[in-house]
JSON list of C-alpha atoms and ligand atoms in Angstrom, two decimals:
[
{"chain": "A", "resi": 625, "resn": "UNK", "atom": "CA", "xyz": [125.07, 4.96, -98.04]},
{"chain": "A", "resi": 626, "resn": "UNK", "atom": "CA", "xyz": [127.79, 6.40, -100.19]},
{"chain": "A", "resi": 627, "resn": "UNK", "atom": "CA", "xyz": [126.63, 10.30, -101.34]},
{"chain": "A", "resi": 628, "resn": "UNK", "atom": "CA", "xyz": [127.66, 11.81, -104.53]},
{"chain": "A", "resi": 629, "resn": "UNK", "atom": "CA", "xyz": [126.93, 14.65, -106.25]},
{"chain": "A", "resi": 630, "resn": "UNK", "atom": "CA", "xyz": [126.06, 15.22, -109.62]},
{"chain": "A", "resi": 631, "resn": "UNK", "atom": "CA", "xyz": [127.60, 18.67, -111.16]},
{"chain": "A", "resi": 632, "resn": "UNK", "atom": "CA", "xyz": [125.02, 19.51, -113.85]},
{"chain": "A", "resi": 633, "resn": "UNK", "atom": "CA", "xyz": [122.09, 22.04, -114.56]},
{"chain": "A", "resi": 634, "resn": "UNK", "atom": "CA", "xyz": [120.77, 19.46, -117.50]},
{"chain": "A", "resi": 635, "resn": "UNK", "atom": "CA", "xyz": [117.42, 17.83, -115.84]},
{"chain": "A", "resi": 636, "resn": "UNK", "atom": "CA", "xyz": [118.13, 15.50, -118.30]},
{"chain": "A", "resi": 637, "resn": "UNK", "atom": "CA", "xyz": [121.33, 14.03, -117.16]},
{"chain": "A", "resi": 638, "resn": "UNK", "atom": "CA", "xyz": [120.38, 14.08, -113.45]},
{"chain": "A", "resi": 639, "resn": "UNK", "atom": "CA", "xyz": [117.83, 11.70, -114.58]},
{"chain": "A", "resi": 640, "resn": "UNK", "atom": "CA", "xyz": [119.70, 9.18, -116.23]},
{"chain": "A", "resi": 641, "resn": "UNK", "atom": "CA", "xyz": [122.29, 9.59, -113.20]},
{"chain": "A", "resi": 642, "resn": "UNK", "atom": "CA", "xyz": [119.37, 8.11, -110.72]},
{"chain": "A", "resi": 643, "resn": "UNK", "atom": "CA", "xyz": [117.95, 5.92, -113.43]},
{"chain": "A", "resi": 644, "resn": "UNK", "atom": "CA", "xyz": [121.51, 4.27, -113.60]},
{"chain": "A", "resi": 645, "resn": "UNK", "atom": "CA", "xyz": [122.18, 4.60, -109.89]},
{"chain": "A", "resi": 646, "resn": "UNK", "atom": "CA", "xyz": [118.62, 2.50, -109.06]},
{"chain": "A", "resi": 647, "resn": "UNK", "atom": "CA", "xyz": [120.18, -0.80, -108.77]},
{"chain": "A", "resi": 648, "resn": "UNK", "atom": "CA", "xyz": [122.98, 0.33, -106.70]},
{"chain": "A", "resi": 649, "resn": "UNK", "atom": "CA", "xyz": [123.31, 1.01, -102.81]},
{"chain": "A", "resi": 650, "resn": "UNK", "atom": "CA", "xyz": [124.49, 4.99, -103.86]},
{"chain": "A", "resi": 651, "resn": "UNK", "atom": "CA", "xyz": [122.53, 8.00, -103.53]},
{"chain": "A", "resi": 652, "resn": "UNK", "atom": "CA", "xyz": [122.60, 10.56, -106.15]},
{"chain": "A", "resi": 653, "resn": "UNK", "atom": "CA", "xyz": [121.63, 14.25, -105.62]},
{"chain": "A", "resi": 654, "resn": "UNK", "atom": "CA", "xyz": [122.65, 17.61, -106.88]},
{"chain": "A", "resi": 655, "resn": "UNK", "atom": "CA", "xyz": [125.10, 20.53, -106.01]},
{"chain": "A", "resi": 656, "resn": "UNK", "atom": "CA", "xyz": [123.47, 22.21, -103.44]},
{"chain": "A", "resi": 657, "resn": "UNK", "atom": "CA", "xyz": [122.40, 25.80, -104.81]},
{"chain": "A", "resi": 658, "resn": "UNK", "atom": "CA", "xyz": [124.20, 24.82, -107.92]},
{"chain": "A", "resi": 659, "resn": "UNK", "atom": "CA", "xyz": [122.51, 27.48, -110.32]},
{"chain": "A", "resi": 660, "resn": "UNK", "atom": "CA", "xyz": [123.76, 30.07, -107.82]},
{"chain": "A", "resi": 661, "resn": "UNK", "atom": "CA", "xyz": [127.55, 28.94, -108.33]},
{"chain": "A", "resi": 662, "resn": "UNK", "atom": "CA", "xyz": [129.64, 30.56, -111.00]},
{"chain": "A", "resi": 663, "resn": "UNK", "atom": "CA", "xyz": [129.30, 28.90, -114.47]},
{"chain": "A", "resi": 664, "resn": "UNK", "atom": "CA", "xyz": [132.30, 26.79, -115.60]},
{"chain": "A", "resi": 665, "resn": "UNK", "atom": "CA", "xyz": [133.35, 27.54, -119.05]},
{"chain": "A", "resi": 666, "resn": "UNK", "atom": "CA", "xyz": [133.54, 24.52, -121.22]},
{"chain": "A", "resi": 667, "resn": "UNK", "atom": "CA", "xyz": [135.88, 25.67, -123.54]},
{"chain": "A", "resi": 668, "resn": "UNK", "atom": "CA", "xyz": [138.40, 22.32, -123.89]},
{"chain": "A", "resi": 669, "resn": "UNK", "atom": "CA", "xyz": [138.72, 20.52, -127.07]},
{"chain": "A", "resi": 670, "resn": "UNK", "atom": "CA", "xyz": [138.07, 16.92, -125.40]},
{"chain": "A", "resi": 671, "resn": "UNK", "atom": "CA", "xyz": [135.48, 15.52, -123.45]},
{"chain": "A", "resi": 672, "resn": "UNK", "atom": "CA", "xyz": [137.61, 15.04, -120.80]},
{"chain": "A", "resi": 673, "resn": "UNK", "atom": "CA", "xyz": [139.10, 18.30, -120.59]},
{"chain": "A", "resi": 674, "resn": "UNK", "atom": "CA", "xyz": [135.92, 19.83, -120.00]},
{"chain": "A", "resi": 675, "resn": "UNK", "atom": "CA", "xyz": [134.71, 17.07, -117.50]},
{"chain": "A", "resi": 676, "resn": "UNK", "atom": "CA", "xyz": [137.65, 17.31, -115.59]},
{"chain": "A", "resi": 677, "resn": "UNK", "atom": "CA", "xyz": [137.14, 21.06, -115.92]},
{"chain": "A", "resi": 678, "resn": "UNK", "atom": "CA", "xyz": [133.72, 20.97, -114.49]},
{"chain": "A", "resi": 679, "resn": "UNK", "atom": "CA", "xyz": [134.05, 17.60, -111.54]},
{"chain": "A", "resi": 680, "resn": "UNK", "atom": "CA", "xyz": [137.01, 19.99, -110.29]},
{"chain": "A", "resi": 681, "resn": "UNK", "atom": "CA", "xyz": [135.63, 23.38, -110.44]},
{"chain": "A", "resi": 682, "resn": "UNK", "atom": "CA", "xyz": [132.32, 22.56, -109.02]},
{"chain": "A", "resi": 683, "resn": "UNK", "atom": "CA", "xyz": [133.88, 20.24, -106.27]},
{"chain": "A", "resi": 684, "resn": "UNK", "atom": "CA", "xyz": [135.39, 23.16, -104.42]},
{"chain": "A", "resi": 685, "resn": "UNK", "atom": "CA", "xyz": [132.22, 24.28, -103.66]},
{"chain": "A", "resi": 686, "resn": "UNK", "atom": "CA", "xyz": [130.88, 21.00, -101.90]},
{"chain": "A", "resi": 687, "resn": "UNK", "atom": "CA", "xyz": [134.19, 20.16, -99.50]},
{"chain": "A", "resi": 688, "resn": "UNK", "atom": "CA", "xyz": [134.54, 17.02, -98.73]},
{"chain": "A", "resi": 689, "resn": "UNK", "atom": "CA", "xyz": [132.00, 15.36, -101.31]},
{"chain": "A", "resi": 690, "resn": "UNK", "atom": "CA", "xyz": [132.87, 13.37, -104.17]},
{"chain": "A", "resi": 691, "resn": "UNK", "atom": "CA", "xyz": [131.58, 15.21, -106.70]},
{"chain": "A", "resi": 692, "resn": "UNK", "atom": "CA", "xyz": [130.62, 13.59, -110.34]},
{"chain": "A", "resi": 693, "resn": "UNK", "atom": "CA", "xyz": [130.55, 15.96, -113.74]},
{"chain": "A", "resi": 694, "resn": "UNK", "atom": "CA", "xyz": [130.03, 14.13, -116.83]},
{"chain": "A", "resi": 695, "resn": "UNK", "atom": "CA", "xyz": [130.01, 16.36, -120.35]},
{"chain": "A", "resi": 696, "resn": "UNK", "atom": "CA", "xyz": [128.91, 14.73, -123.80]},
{"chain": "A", "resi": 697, "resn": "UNK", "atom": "CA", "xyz": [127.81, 14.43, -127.06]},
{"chain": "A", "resi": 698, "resn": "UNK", "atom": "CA", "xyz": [127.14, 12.88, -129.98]},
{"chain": "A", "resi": 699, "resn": "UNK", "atom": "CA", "xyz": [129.63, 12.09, -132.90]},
{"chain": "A", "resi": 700, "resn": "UNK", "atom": "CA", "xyz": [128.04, 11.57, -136.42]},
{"chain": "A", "resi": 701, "resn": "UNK", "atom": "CA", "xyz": [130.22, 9.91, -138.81]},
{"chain": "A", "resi": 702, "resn": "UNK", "atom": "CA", "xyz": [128.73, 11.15, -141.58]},
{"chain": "A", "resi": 703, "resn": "UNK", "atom": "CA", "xyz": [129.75, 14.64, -140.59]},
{"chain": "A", "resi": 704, "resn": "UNK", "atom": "CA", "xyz": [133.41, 14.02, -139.14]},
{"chain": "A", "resi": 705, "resn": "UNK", "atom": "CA", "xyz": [132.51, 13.38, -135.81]},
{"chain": "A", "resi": 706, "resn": "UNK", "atom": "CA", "xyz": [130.71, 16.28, -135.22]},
{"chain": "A", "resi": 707, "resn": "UNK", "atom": "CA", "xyz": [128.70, 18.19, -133.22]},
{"chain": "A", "resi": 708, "resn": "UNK", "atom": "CA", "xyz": [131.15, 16.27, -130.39]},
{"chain": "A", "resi": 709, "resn": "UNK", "atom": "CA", "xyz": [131.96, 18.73, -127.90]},
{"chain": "A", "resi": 710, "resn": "UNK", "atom": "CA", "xyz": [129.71, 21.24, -129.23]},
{"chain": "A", "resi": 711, "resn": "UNK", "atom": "CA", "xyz": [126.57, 18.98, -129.19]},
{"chain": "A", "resi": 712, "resn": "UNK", "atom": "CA", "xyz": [124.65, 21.57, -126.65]},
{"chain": "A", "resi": 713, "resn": "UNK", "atom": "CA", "xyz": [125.27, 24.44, -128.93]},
{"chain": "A", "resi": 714, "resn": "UNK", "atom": "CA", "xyz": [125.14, 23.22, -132.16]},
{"chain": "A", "resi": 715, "resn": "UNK", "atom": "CA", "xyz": [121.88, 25.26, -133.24]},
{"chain": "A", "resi": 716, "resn": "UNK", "atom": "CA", "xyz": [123.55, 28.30, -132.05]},
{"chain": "A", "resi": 717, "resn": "UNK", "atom": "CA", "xyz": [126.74, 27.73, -133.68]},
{"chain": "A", "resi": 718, "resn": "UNK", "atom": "CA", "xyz": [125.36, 28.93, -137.12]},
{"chain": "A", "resi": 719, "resn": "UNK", "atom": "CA", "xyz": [123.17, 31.97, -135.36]},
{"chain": "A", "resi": 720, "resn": "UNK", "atom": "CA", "xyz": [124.46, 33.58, -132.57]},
{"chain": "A", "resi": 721, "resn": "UNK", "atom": "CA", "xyz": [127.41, 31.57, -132.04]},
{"chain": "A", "resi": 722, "resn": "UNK", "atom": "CA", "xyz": [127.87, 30.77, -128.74]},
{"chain": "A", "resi": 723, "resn": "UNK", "atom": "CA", "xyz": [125.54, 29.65, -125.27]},
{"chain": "A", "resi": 724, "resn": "UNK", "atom": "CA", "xyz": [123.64, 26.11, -125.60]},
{"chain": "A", "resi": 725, "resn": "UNK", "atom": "CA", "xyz": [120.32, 26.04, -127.80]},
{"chain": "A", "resi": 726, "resn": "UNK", "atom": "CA", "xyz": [117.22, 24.19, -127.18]},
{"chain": "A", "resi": 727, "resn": "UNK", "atom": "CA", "xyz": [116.70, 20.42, -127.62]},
{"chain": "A", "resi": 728, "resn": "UNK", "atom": "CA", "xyz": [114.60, 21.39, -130.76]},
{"chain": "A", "resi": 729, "resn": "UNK", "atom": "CA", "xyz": [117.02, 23.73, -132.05]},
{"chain": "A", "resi": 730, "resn": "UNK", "atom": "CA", "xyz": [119.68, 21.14, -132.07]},
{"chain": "A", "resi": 731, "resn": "UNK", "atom": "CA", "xyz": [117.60, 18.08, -133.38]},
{"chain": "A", "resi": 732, "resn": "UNK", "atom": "CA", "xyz": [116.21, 20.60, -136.17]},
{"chain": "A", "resi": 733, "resn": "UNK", "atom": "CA", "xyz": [119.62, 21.47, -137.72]},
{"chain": "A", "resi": 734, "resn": "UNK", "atom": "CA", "xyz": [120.86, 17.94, -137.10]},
{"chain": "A", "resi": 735, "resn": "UNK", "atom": "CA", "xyz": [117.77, 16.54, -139.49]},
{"chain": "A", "resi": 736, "resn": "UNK", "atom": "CA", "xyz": [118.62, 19.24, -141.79]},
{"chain": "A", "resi": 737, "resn": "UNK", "atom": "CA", "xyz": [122.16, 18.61, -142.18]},
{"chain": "A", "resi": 738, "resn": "UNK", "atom": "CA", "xyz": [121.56, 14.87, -143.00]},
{"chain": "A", "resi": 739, "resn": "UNK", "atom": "CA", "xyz": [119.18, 15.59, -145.05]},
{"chain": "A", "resi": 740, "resn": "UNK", "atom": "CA", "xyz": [119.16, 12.93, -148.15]},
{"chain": "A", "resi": 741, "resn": "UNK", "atom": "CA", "xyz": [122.01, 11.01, -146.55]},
{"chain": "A", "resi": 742, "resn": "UNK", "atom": "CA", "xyz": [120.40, 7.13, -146.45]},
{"chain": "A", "resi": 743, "resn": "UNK", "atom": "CA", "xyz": [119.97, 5.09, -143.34]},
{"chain": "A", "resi": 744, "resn": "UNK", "atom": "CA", "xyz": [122.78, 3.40, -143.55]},
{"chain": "A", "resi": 745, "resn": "UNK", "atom": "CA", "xyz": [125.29, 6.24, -143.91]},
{"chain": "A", "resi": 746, "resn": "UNK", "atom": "CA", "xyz": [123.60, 7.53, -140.31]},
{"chain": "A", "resi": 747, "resn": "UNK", "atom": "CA", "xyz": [125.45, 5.94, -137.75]},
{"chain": "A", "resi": 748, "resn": "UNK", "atom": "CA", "xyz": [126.22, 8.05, -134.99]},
{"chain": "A", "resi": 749, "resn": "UNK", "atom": "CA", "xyz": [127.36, 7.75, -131.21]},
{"chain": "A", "resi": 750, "resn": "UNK", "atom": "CA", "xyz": [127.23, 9.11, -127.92]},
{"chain": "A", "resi": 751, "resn": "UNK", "atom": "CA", "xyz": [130.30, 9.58, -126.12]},
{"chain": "A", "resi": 752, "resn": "UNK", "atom": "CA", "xyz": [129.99, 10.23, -122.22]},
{"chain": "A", "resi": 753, "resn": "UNK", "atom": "CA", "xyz": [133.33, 10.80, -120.03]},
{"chain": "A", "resi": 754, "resn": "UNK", "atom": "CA", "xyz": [132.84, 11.20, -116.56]},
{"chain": "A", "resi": 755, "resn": "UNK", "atom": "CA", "xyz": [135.03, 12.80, -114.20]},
{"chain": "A", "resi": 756, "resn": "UNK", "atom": "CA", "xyz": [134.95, 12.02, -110.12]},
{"chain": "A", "resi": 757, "resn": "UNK", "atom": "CA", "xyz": [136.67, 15.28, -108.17]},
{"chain": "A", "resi": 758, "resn": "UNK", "atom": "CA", "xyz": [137.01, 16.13, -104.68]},
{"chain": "A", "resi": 759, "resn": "UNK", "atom": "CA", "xyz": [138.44, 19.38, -103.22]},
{"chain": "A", "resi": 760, "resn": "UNK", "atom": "CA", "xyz": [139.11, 20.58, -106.44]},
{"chain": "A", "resi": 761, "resn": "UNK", "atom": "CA", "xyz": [141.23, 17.60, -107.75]},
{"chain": "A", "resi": 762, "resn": "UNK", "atom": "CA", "xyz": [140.26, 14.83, -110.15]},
{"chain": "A", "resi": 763, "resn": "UNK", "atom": "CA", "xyz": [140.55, 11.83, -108.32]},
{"chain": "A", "resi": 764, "resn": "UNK", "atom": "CA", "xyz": [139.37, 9.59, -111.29]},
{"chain": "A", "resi": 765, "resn": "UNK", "atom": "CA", "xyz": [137.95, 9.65, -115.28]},
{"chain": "A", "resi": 766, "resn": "UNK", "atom": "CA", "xyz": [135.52, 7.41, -117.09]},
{"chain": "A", "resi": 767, "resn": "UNK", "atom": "CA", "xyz": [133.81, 6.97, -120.45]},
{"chain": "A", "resi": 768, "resn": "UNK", "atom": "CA", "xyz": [131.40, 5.43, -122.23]},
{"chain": "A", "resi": 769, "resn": "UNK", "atom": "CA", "xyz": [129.99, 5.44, -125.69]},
{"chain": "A", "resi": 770, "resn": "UNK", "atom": "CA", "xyz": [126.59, 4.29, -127.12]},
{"chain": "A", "resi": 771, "resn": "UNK", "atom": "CA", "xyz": [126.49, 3.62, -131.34]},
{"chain": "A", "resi": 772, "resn": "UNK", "atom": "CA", "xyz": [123.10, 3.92, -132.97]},
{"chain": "A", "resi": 773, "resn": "UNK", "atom": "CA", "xyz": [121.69, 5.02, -136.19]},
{"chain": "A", "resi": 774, "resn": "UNK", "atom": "CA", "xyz": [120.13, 8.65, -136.59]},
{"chain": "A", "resi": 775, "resn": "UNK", "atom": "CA", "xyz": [116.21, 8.64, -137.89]},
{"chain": "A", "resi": 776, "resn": "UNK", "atom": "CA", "xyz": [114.71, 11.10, -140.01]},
{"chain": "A", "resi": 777, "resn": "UNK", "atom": "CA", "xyz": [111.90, 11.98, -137.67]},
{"chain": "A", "resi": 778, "resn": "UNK", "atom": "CA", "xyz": [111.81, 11.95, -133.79]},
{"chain": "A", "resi": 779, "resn": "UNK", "atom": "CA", "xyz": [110.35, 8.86, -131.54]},
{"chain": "A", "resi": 780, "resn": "UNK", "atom": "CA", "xyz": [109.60, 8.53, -128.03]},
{"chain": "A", "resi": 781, "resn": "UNK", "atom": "CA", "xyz": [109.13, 11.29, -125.35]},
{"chain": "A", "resi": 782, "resn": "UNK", "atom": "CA", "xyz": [111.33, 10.09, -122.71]},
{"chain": "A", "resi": 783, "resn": "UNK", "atom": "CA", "xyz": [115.25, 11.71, -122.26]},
{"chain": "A", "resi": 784, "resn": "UNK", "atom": "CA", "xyz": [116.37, 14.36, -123.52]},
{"chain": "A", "resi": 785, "resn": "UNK", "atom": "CA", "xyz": [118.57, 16.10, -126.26]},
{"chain": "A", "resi": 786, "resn": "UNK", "atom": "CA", "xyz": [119.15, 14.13, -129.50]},
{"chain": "A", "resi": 787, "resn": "UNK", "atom": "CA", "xyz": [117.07, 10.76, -127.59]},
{"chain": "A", "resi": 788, "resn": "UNK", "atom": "CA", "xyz": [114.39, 11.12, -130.38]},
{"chain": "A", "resi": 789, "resn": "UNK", "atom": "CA", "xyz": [116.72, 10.76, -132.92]},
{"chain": "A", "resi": 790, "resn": "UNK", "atom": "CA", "xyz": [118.74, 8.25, -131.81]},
{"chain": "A", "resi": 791, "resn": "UNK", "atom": "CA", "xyz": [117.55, 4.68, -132.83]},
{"chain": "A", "resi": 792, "resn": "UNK", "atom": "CA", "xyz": [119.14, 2.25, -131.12]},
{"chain": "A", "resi": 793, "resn": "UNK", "atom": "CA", "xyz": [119.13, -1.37, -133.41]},
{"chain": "A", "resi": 794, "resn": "UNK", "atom": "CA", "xyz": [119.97, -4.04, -130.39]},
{"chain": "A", "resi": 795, "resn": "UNK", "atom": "CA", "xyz": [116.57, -2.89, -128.81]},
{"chain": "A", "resi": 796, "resn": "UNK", "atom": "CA", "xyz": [114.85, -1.47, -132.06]},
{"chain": "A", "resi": 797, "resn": "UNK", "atom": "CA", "xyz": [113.97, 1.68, -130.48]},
{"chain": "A", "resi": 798, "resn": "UNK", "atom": "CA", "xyz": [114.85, 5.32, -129.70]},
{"chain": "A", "resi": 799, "resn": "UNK", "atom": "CA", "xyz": [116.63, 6.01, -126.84]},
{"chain": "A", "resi": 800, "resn": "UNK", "atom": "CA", "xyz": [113.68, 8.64, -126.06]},
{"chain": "A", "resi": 801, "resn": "UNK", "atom": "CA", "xyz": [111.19, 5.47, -126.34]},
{"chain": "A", "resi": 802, "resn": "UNK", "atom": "CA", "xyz": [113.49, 4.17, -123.32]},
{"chain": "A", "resi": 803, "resn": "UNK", "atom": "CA", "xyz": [112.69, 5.00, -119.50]},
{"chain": "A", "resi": 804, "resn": "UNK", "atom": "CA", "xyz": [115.33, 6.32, -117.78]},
{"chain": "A", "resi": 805, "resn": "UNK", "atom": "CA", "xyz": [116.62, 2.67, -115.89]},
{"chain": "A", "resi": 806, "resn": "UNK", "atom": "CA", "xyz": [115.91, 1.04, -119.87]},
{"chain": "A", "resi": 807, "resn": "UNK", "atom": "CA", "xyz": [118.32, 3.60, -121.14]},
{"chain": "A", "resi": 808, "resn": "UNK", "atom": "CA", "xyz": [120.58, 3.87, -118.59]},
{"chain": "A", "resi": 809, "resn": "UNK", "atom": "CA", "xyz": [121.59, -0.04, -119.38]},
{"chain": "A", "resi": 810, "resn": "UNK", "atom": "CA", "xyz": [122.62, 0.63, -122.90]},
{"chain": "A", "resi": 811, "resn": "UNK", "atom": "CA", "xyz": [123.92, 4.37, -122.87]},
{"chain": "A", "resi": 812, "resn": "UNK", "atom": "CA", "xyz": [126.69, 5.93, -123.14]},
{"chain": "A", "resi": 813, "resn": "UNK", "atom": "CA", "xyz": [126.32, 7.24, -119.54]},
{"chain": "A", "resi": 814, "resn": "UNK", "atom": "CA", "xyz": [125.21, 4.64, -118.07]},
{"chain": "A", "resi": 815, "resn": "UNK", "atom": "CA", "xyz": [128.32, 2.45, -119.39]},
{"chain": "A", "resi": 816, "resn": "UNK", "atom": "CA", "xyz": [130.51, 4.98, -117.88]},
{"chain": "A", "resi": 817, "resn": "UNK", "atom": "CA", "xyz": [128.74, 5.50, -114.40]},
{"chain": "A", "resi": 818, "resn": "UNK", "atom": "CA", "xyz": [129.15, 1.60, -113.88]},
{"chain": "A", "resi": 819, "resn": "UNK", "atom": "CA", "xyz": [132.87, 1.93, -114.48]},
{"chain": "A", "resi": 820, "resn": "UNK", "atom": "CA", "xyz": [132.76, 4.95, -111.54]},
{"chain": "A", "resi": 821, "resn": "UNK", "atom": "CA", "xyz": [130.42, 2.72, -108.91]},
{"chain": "A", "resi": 822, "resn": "UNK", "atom": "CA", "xyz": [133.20, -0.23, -109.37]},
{"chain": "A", "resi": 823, "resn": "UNK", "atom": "CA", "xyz": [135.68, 2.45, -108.67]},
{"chain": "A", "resi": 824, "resn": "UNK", "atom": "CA", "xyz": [133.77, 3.94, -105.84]},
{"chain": "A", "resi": 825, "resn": "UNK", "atom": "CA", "xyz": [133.55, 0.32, -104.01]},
{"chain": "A", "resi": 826, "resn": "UNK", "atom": "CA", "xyz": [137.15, -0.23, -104.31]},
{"chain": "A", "resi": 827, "resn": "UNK", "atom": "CA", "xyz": [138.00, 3.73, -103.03]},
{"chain": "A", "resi": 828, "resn": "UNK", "atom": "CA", "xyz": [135.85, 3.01, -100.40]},
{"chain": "A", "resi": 829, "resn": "UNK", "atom": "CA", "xyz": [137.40, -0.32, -99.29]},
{"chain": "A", "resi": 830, "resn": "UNK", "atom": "CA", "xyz": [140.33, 1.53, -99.52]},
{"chain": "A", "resi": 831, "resn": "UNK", "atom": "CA", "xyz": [140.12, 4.86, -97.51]},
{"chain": "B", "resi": 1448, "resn": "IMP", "atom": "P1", "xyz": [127.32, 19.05, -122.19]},
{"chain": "B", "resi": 1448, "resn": "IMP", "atom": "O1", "xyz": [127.89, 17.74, -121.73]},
{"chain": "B", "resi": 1448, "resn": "IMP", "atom": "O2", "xyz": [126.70, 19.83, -121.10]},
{"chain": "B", "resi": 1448, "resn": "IMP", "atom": "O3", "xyz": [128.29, 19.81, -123.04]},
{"chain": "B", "resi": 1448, "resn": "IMP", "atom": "O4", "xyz": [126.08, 18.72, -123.12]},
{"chain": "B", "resi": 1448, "resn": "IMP", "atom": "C1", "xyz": [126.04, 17.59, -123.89]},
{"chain": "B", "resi": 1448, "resn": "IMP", "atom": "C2", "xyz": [124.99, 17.69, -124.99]},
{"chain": "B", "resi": 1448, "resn": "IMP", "atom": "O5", "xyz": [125.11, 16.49, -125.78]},
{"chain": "B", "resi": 1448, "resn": "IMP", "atom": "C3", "xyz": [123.56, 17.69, -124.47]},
{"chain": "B", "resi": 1448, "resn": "IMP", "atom": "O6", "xyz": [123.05, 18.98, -124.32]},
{"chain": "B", "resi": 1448, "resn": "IMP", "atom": "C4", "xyz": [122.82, 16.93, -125.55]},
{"chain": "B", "resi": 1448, "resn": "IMP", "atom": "O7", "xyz": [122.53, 17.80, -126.61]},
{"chain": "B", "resi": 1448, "resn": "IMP", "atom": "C5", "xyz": [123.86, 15.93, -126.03]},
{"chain": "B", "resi": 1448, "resn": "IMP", "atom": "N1", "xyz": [123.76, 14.68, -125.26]},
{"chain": "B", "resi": 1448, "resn": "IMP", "atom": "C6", "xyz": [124.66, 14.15, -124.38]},
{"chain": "B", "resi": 1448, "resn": "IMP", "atom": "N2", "xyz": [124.21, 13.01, -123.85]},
{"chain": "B", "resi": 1448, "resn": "IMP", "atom": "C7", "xyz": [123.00, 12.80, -124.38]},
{"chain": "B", "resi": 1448, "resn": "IMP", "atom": "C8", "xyz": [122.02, 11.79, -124.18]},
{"chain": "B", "resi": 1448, "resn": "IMP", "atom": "O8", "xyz": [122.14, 10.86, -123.38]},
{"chain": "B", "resi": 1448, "resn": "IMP", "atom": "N3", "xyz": [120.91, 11.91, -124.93]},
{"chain": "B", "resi": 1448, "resn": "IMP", "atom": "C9", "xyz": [120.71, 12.92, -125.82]},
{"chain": "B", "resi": 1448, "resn": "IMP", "atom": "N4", "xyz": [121.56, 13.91, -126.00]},
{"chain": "B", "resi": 1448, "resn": "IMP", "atom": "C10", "xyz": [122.72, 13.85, -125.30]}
]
């Protein structure tokens, strides 16, 4: 069975990596010892800067291994696109300014910056861009996004970061009301980890 790793810290994301990965003949695990390994600095302006940034840094430290880093966000449009790249800090932005701030944090100042703004000036999506490295070179870059609607008050316990607040119409639910292989057939990530396990068959056909 084809291994690959999964370069994140975010318990979150490893889920929805084997939620996604359940229907397919790949195993998913994590960098060994990967909170001992020097932190990559996520400090691009694009998604894909930073995943590239991450799959290649991270891959140097698991030779041979293809080695998947995804990073993402969410986009409101009623704020410009943002928090975008600066989703997992967004709380901390206005305090201390920089390191990533708690789930709550983040979902807290979101509700409070779209305060009075009506339901249907509250669409919002997540963007997910994956990057596939080995050795320290990208071999490969995906994406995909997710559009929903944010609510005024959280739903669901399942997932992780903005889930509660993301209300997903198609299904009329939040993506936290979602178990991890319900989400991972409608998100953002899970969109873009199909595009990498078509690539992955064909790269294996091929080498
Ligand atoms: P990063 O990719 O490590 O920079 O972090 C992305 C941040 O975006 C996370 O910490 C979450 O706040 C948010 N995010 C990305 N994907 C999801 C998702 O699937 N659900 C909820 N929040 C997400």
């Amino acid at each position: 069975m084809q291994r690959v790793l999964i370069a994140t810290s975010n318990a979150g994301k490893l889920r929805d990596f084997v939620g996604a990965a359940a229907a397919y003949h790949v195993e998913i695990a994590g960098i060994p010892n990967f909170a001992r390994l020097p932190e990559v600095v996520e400090d691009g302006l694009t998604f894909e800067v930073n995943a590239r940034k991450k799959a290649e840094e991270y891959s140097v430290h698991a030779p041979g291994e293809i080695v998947l880093a995804d990073d993402s966000g969410l986009a409101v449009d009623a704020m410009q696109g943002a928090p975008g790249v600066l989703s997992a800090r967004y709380a901390n932005l206005e305090m201390v300014g920089s390191g990533n701030s708690s789930d709550a944090a983040n979902n807290a100042r979101l509700l409070r910056e779209l305060a009075g703004i009506p339901f249907e000036k509250r669409a919002a999506q997540f963007v997910c861009v994956l990057a596939a490295a080995r050795d320290g070179k990208t071999l490969a870059v995906f994406s995909g996004e997710a559009e929903g609607i944010l609510l005024e008050a959280p739903r669901g316990s399942h997932g992780f970061g903005y889930d509660p607040l993301f209300f997903f119409p198609t299904l009329n639910k939040a993506f936290a009301e979602l178990t991890p292989q319900e989400k991972a057939v409608v998100s953002h990530r899970g969109k873009a980890f199909r595009k990498f396990l078509e690539w992955l068959n064909g790269a294996e056909r091929i080498t």
